[in-house]
CSV table of C-alpha atoms in Angstrom, one decimal:
chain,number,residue,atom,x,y,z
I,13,UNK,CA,40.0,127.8,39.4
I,14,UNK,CA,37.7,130.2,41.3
I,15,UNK,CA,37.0,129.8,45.1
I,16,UNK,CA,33.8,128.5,46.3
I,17,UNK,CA,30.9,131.2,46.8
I,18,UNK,CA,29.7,132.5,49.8
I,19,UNK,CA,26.7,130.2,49.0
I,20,UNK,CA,28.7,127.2,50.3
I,21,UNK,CA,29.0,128.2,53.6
I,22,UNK,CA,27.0,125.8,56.1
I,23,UNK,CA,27.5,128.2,59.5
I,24,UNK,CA,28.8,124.9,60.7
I,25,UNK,CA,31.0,127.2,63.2
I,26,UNK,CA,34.2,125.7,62.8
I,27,UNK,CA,35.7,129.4,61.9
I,28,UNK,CA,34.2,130.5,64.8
I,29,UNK,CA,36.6,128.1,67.0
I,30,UNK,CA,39.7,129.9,65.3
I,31,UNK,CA,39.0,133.2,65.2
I,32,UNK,CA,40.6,135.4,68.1
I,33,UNK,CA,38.2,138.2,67.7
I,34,UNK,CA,35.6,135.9,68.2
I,35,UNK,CA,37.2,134.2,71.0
I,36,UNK,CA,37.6,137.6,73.1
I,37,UNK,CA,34.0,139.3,72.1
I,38,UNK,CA,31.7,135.8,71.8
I,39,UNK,CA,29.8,138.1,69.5
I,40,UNK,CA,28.2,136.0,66.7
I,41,UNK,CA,28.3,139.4,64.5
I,42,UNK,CA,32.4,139.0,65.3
I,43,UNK,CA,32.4,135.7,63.6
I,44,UNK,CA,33.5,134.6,60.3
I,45,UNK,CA,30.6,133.1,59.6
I,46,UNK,CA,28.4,136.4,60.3
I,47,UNK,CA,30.8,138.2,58.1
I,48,UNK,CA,30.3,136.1,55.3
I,49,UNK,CA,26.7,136.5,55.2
I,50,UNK,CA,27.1,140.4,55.7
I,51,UNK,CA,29.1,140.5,52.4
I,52,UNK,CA,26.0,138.3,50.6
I,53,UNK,CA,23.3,140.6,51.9
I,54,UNK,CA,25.7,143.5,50.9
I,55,UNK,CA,26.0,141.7,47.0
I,56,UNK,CA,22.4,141.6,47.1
I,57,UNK,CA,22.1,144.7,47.9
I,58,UNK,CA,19.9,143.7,50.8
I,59,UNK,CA,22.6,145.9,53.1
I,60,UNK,CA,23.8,149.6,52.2
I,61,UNK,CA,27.5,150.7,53.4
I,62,UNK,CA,27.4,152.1,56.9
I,63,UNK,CA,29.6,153.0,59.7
I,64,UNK,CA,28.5,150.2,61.5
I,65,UNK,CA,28.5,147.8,58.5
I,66,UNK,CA,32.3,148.9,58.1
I,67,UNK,CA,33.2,148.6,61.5
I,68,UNK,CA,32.0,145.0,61.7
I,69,UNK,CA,34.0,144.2,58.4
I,70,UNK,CA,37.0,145.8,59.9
I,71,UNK,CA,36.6,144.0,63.3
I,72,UNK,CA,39.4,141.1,61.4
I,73,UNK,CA,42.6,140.3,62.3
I,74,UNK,CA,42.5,138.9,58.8
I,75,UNK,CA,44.9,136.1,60.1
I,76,UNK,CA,43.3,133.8,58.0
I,77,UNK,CA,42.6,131.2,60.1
I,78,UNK,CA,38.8,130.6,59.1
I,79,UNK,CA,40.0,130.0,55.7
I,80,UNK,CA,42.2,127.5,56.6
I,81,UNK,CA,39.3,126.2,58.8
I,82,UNK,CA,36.4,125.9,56.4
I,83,UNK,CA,35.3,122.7,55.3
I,84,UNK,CA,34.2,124.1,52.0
I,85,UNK,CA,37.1,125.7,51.3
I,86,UNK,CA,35.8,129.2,51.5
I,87,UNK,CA,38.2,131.8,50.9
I,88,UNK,CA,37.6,134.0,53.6
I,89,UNK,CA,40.7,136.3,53.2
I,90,UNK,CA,39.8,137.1,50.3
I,91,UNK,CA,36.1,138.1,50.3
I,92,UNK,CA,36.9,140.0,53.3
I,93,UNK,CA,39.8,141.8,51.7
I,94,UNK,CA,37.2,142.7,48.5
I,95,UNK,CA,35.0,143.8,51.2
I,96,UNK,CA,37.2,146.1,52.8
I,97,UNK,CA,38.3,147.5,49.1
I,98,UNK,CA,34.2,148.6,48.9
I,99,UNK,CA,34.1,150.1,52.4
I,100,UNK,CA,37.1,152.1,52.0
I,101,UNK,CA,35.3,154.5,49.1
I,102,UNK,CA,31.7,154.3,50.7
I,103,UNK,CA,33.4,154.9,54.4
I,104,UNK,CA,36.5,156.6,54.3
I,105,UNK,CA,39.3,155.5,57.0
I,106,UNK,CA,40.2,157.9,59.3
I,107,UNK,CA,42.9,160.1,58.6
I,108,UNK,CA,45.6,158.9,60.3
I,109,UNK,CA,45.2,155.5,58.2
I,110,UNK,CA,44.4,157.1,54.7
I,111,UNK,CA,48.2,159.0,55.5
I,112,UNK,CA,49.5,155.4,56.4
I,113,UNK,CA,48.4,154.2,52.8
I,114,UNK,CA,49.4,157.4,51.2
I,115,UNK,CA,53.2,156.7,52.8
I,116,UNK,CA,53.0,153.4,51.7
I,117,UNK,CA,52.1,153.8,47.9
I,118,UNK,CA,55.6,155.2,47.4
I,119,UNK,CA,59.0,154.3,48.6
I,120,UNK,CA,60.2,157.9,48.4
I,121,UNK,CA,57.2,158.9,50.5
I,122,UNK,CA,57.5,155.9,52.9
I,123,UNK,CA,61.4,157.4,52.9
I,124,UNK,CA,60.5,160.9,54.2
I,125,UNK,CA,57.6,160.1,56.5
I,126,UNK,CA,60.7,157.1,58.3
I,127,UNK,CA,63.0,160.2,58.5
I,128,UNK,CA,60.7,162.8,60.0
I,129,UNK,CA,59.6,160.5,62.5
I,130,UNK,CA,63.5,159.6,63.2
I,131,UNK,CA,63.6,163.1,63.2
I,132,UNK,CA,61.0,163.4,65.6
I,133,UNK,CA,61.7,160.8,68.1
I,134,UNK,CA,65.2,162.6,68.5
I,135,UNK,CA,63.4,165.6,69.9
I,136,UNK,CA,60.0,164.5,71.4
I,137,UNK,CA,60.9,164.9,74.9
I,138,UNK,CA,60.6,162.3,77.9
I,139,UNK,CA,57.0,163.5,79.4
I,140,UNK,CA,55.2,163.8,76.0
I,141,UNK,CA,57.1,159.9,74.4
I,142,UNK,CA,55.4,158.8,78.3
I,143,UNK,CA,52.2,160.3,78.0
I,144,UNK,CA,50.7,159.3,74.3
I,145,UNK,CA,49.9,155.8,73.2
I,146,UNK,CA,49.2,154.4,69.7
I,147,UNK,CA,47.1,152.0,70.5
I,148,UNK,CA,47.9,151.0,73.7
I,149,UNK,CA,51.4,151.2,73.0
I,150,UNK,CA,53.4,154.2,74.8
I,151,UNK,CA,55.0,155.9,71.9
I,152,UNK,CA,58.4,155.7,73.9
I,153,UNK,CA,58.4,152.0,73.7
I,154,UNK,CA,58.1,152.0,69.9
I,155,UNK,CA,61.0,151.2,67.9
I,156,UNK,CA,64.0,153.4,66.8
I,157,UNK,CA,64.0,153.9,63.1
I,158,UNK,CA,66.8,153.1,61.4
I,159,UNK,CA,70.1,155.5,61.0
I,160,UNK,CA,70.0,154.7,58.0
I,161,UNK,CA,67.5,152.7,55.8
I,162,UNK,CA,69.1,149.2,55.7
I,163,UNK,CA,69.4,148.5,52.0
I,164,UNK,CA,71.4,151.6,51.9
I,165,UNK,CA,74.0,149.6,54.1
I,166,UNK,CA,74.7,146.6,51.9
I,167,UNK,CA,75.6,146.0,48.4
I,168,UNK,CA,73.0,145.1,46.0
I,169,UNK,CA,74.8,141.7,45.4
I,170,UNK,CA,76.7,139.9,48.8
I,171,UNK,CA,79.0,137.4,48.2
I,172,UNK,CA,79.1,134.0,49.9
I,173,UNK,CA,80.8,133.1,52.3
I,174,UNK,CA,83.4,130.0,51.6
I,175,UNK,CA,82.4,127.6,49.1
I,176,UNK,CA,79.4,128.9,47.1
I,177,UNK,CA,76.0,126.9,47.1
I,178,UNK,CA,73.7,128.6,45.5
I,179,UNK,CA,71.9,131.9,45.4
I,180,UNK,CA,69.1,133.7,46.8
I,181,UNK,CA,67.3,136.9,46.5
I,182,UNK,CA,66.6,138.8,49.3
I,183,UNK,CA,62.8,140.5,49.6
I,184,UNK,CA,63.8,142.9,52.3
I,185,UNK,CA,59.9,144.2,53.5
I,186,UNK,CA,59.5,148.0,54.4
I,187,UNK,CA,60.0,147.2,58.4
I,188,UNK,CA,63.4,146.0,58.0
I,189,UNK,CA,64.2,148.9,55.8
I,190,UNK,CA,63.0,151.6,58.2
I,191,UNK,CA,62.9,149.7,61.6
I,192,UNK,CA,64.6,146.4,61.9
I,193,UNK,CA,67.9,146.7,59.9
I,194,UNK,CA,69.3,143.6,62.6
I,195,UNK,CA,67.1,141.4,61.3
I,196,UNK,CA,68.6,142.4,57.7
I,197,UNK,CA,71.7,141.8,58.7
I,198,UNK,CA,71.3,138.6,60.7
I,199,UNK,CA,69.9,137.3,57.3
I,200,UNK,CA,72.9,138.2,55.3
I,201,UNK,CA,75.0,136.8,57.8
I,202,UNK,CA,73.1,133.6,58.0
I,203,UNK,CA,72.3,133.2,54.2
I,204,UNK,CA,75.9,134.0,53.2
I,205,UNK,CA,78.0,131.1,56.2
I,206,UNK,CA,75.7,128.8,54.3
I,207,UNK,CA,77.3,129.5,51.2
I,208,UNK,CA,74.9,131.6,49.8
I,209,UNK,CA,75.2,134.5,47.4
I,210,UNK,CA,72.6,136.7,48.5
I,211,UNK,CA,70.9,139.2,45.8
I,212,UNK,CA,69.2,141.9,46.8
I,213,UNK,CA,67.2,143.9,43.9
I,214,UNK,CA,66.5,147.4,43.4
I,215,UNK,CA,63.2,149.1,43.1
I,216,UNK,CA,61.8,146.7,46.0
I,217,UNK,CA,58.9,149.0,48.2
I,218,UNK,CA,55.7,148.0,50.5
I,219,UNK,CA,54.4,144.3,49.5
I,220,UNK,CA,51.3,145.6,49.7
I,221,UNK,CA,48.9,144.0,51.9
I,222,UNK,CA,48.8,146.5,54.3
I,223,UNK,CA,47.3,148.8,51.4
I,224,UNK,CA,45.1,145.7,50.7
I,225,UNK,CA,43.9,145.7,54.0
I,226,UNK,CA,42.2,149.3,54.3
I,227,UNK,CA,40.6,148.5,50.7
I,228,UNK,CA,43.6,150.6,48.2
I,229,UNK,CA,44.1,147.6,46.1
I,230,UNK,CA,44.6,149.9,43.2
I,231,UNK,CA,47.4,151.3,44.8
I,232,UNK,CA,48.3,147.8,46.3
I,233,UNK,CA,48.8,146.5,42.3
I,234,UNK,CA,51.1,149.3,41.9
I,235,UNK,CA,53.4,148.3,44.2
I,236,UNK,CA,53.1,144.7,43.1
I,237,UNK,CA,53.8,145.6,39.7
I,238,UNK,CA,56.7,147.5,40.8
I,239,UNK,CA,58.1,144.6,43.4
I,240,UNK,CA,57.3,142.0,40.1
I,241,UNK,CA,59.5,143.8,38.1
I,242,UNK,CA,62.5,144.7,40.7
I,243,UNK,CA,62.3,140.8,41.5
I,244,UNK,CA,62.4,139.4,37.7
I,245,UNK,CA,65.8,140.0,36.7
I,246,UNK,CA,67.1,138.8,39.7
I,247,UNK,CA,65.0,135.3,39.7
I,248,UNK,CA,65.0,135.0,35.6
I,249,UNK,CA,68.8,135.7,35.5
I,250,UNK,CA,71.5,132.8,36.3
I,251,UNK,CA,69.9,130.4,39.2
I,252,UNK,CA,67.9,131.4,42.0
I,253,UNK,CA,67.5,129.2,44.9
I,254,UNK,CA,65.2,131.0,46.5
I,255,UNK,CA,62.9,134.0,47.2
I,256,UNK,CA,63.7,134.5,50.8
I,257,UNK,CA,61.4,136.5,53.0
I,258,UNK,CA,62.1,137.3,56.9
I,259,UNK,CA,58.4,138.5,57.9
I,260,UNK,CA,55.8,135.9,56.2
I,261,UNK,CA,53.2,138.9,55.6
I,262,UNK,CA,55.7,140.0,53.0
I,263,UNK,CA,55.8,136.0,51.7
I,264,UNK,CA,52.4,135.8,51.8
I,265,UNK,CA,52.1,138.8,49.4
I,266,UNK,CA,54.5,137.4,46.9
I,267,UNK,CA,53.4,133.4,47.1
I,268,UNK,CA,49.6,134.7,47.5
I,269,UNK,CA,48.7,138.0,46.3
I,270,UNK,CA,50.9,138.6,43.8
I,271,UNK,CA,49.2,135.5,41.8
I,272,UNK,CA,45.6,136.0,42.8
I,273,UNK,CA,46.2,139.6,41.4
I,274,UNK,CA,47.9,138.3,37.7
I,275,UNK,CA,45.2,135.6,37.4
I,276,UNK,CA,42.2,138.0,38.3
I,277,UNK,CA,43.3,140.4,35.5
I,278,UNK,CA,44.0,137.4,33.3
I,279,UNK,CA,40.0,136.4,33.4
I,280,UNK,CA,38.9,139.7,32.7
I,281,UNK,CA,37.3,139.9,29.3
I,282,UNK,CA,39.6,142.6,28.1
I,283,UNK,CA,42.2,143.0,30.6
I,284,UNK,CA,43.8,146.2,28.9
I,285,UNK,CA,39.9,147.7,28.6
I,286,UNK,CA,39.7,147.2,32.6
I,287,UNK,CA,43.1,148.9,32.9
I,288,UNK,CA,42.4,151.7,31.0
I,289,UNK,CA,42.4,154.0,33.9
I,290,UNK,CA,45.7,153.5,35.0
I,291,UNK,CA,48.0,153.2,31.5
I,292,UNK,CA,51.0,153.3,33.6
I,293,UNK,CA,50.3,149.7,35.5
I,294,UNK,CA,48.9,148.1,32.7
I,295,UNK,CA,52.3,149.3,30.6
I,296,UNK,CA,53.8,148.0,34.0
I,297,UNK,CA,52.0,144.9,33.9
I,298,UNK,CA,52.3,143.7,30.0
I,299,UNK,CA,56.1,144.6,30.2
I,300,UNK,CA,56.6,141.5,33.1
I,301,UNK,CA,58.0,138.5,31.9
I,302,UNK,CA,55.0,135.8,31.1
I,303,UNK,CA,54.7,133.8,34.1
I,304,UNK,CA,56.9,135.7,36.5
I,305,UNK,CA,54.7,135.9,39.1
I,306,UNK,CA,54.1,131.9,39.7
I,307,UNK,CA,58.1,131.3,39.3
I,308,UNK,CA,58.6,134.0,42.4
I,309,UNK,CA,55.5,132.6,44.0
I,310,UNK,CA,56.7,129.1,43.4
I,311,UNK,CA,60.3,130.0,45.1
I,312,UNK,CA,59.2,132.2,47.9
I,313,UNK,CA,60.7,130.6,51.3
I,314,UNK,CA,60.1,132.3,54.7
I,315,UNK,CA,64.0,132.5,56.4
I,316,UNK,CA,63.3,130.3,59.5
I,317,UNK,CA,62.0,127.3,57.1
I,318,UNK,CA,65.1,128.0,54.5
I,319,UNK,CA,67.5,127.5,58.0
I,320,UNK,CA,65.8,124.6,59.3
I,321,UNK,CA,66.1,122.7,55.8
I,322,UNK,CA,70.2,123.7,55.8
I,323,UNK,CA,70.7,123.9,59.5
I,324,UNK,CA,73.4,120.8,59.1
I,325,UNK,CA,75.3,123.2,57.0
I,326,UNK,CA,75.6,125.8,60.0
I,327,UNK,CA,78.5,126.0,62.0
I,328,UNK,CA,78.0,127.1,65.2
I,329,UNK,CA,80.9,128.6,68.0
I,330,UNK,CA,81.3,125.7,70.4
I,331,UNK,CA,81.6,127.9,73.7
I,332,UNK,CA,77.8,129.0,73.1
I,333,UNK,CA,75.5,129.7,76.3
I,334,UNK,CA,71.8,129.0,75.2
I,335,UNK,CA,69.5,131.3,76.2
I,336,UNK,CA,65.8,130.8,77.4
I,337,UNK,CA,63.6,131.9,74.5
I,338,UNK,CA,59.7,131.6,74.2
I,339,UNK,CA,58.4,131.7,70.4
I,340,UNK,CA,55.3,133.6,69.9
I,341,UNK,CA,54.2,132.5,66.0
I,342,UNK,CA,52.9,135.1,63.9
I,343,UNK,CA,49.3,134.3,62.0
I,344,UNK,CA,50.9,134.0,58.2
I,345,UNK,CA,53.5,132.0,59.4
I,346,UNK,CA,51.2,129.4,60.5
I,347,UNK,CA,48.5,130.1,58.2
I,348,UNK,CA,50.2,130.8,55.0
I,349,UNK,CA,52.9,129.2,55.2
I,350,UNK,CA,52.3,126.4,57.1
I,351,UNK,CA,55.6,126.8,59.5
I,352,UNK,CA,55.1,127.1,62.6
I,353,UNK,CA,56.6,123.7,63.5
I,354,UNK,CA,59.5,124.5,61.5
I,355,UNK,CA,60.7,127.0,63.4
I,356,UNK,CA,59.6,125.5,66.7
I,357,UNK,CA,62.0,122.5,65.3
I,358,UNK,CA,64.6,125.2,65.0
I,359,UNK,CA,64.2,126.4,68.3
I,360,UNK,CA,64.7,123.1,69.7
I,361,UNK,CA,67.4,121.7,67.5
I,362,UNK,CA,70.0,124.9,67.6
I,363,UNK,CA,72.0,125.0,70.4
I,364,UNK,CA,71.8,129.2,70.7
I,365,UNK,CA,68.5,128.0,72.2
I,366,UNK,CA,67.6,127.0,75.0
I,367,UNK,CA,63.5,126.9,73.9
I,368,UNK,CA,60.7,126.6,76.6
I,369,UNK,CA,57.4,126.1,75.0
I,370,UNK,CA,54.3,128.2,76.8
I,371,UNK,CA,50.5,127.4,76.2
I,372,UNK,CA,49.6,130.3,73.3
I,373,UNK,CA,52.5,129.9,71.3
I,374,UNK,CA,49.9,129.7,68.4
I,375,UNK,CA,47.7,132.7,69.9
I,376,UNK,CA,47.3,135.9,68.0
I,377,UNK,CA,49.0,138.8,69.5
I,378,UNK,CA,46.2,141.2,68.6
I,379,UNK,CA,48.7,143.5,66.2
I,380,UNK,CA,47.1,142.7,62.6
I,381,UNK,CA,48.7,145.7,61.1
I,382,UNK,CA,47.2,148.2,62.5
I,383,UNK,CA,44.4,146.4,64.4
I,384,UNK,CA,46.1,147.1,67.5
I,385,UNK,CA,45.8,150.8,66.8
I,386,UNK,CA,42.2,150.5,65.7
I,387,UNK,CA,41.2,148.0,68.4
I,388,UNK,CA,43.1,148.3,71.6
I,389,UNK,CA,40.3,146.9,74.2
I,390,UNK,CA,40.5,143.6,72.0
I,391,UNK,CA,44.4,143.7,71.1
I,392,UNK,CA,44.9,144.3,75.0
I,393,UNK,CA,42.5,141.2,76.2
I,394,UNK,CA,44.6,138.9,73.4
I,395,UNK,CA,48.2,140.1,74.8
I,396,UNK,CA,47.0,139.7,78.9
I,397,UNK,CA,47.3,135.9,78.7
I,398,UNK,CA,50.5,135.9,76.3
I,399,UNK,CA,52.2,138.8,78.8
I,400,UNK,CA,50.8,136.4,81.9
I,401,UNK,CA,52.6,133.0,80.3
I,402,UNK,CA,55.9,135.1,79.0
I,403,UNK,CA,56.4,136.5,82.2
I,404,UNK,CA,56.2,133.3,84.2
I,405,UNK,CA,57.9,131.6,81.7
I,406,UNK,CA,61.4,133.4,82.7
I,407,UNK,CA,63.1,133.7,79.3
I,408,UNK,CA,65.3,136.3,78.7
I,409,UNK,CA,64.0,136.2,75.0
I,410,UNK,CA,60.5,136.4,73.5
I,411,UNK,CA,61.0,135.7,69.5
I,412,UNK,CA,58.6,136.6,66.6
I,413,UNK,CA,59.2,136.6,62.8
I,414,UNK,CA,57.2,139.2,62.3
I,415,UNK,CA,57.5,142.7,62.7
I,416,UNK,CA,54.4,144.1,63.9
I,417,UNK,CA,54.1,141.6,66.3
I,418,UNK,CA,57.6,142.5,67.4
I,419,UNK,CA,56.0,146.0,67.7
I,420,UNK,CA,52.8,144.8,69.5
I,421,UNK,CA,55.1,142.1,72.0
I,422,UNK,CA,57.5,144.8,73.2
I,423,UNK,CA,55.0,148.0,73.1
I,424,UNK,CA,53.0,145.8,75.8
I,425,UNK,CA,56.0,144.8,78.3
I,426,UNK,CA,56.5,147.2,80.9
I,427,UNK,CA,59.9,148.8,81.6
I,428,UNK,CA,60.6,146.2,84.7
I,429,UNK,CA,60.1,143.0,82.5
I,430,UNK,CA,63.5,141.4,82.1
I,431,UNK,CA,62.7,139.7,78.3
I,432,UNK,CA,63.7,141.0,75.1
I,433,UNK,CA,61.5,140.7,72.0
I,434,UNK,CA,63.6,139.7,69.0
I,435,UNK,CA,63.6,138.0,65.7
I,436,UNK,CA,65.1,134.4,66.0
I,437,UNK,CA,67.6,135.2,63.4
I,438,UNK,CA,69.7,137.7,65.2
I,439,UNK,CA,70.6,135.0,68.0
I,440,UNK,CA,71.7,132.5,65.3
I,441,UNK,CA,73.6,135.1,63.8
I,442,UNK,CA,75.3,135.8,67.2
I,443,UNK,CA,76.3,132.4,67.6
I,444,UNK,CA,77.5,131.9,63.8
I,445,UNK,CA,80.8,130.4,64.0
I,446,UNK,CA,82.4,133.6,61.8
């Protein structure tokens, strides 16, 4: 089934309610709505690329909250990431983002460029990791890279722990691997003390959304094609549970994009004529097993929703302390999958937690990928209130599932603020009855 056209939009303004760009600039040429008729005129060629044409159509969090929004079902997420594929070979990004994409196209490349910068924040002294920002981030409040990448650490298949329910495979997304290897193991920890045998494949790399977002979709379906095929034996071979993700921009990728990719080559007149090109992905892409894509779609489960559906099966150590924790909710975990209140549930229901709800739990941060980098004015208005409510909240823990936001939350806190940004699951892990 095809989305709705662009046609069907009735500027009711209902996107323009949702959308945090919006909400900072009250520009109507920051709205949804204005973006949508942009891309007609642009169809029509009524518009011509432009600098300014691309810098309106890049002014998007791409949160997807207008899509959810729109009474006629519009898909705005994806017209805006086509959009973005056009601008990106009429007006080239800037460099620093066409060597992000580059990195990211290949895991062996994405490998070097996380050792030279662990390389390079070993030696960048004091006065220079003070003085320069990326964004508005101080680059000495950025995140350690890993020692080592994290699926080096652990074995390709984990064993559960006590009696064996089932079994999982693990999509570990590129900022585990090079930044957040806690959150990997927190997962294994949790997914294994609830009996689960937890798989993690070979070959895995970059989703590929953020390629998608600067407009490299052909080098986003490479990736794809290469995560598909990592993923099949794993989910075709004995049970599988679950696809289990622990940042939701990697699950939307698999439940979303994955799909919308297999069925838009699938309508094509001649598919292998349209791939042509690139022999390589379309050998790539005939070689999957039919339908693989919709089974890993169909199984893909974000890790806070998976532990709120067993969290009867944890066991917990009985002398636990709760600490205060505030829950800022990332953008694809409320808007693609929905859950939000699941892990707010969580929050509430574990006793690790001692959960005090603020005002813009639901509020974007202003990270987006690299949004905050290409936008600070607006990332930096979105984070004042969120900073304002964390810090009078007095929790010594702020908690995001996602890892850019976890970038964007603790590159904003000044050295004298006394909370810690974290993913929820390394405080459940901590209080894991072992």
């Amino acid at each position: 089934m095809t989305d709705p056209p662009i046609q069907n939009c009735g500027k009711c303004g209902l996107c323009l309610s949702v959308c945090p760009v919006y909400q900072v600039l009250k520009q109507e040429q920051a709205s949804p709505r204005a973006r949508l008729q942009l891309i007609k005129a642009f169809e029509k060629n009524d518009l011509t690329a432009s600098p300014l044409l691309k810098d309106l159509v890049s002014q998007c969090l791409m949160c997807g909250a207008c899509k959810v929004a729109c009474p006629s079902g519009i898909n705005h997420y994806a017209k805006f990431m086509e959009m973005r594929r056009q601008m990106a070979t009429a007006q080239p990004d800037p460099p620093a983002i066409r060597s992000l994409v580059y990195l990211l196209a290949k895991e062996y490349r994405l490998g070097m460029g996380a050792g030279l910068a662990r390389f390079g924040q070993r030696l960048t002294p004091k006065f220079l990791a003070d003085k320069y920002r990326i964004g508005n981030i101080p680059v000495r409040r950025f995140p350690k890279m890993n020692p080592v990448p994290f699926r080096r650490t652990v074995p390709g298949t984990i064993p559960a722990k006590g009696p064996r329910r089932g079994r999982v495979v693990y999509f570990v997304g590129c900022a585990t691997q090079y930044l957040f290897d806690d959150t990997g193991q927190a997962t294994v920890d949790i997914l294994t003390c609830l009996g689960y045998e937890v798989v993690i494949p070979k070959g895995q790399t970059c989703c590929g959304i953020p390629m998608m977002f600067h407009g490299a979709g052909d080098r986003a379906a490479r990736n794809m094609a290469a995560n598909l095929h990592a993923l099949a034996d794993a989910v075709d071979t004995g049970s599988c549970d679950a696809v289990i993700v622990d940042c939701t921009t990697c699950g939307a990728a698999l439940k979303d994009e994955y799909p919308a990719l297999m069925d838009s080559l699938a309508r094509r007149p001649d598919p292998a004529s349209s791939r042509r090109q690139d022999p390589s992905l379309s050998e790539k892409l005939d070689a999957l097993p039919p339908g693989i894509h919709t089974r890993i779609a169909g199984r893909t489960r974000d890790i806070l929703s998976f532990i709120r559906d067993h969290q009867n099966l944890l066991e917990m150590r009985p002398d636990l302390i709760p600490d205060k924790v505030i829950y800022h909710a990332p953008c694809h975990t409320r808007n693609s999958f929905n859950a939000a209140g699941n892990v707010t549930d969580l929050l509430a229901a574990l006793p690790c937690f001692d959960y005090i709800p603020v005002p813009d739990t639901a509020a974007c941060c202003g990270g987006g990928g690299t949004f905050f980098y290409e936008y600070p004015q607006i990332a930096a208005t979105m984070m004042a209130g969120k900073l304002s409510h964390a810090r009078a909240a007095g929790a010594r823990f702020w908690l995001t599932d996602c890892p850019v936001c976890r970038i964007n939350l603790h590159g904003s806190l000044s050295d004298t603020d006394a909370v810690t940004v974290a993913h929820p699951v390394t405080l459940i892990s901590k209080g894991l009855k072992q």
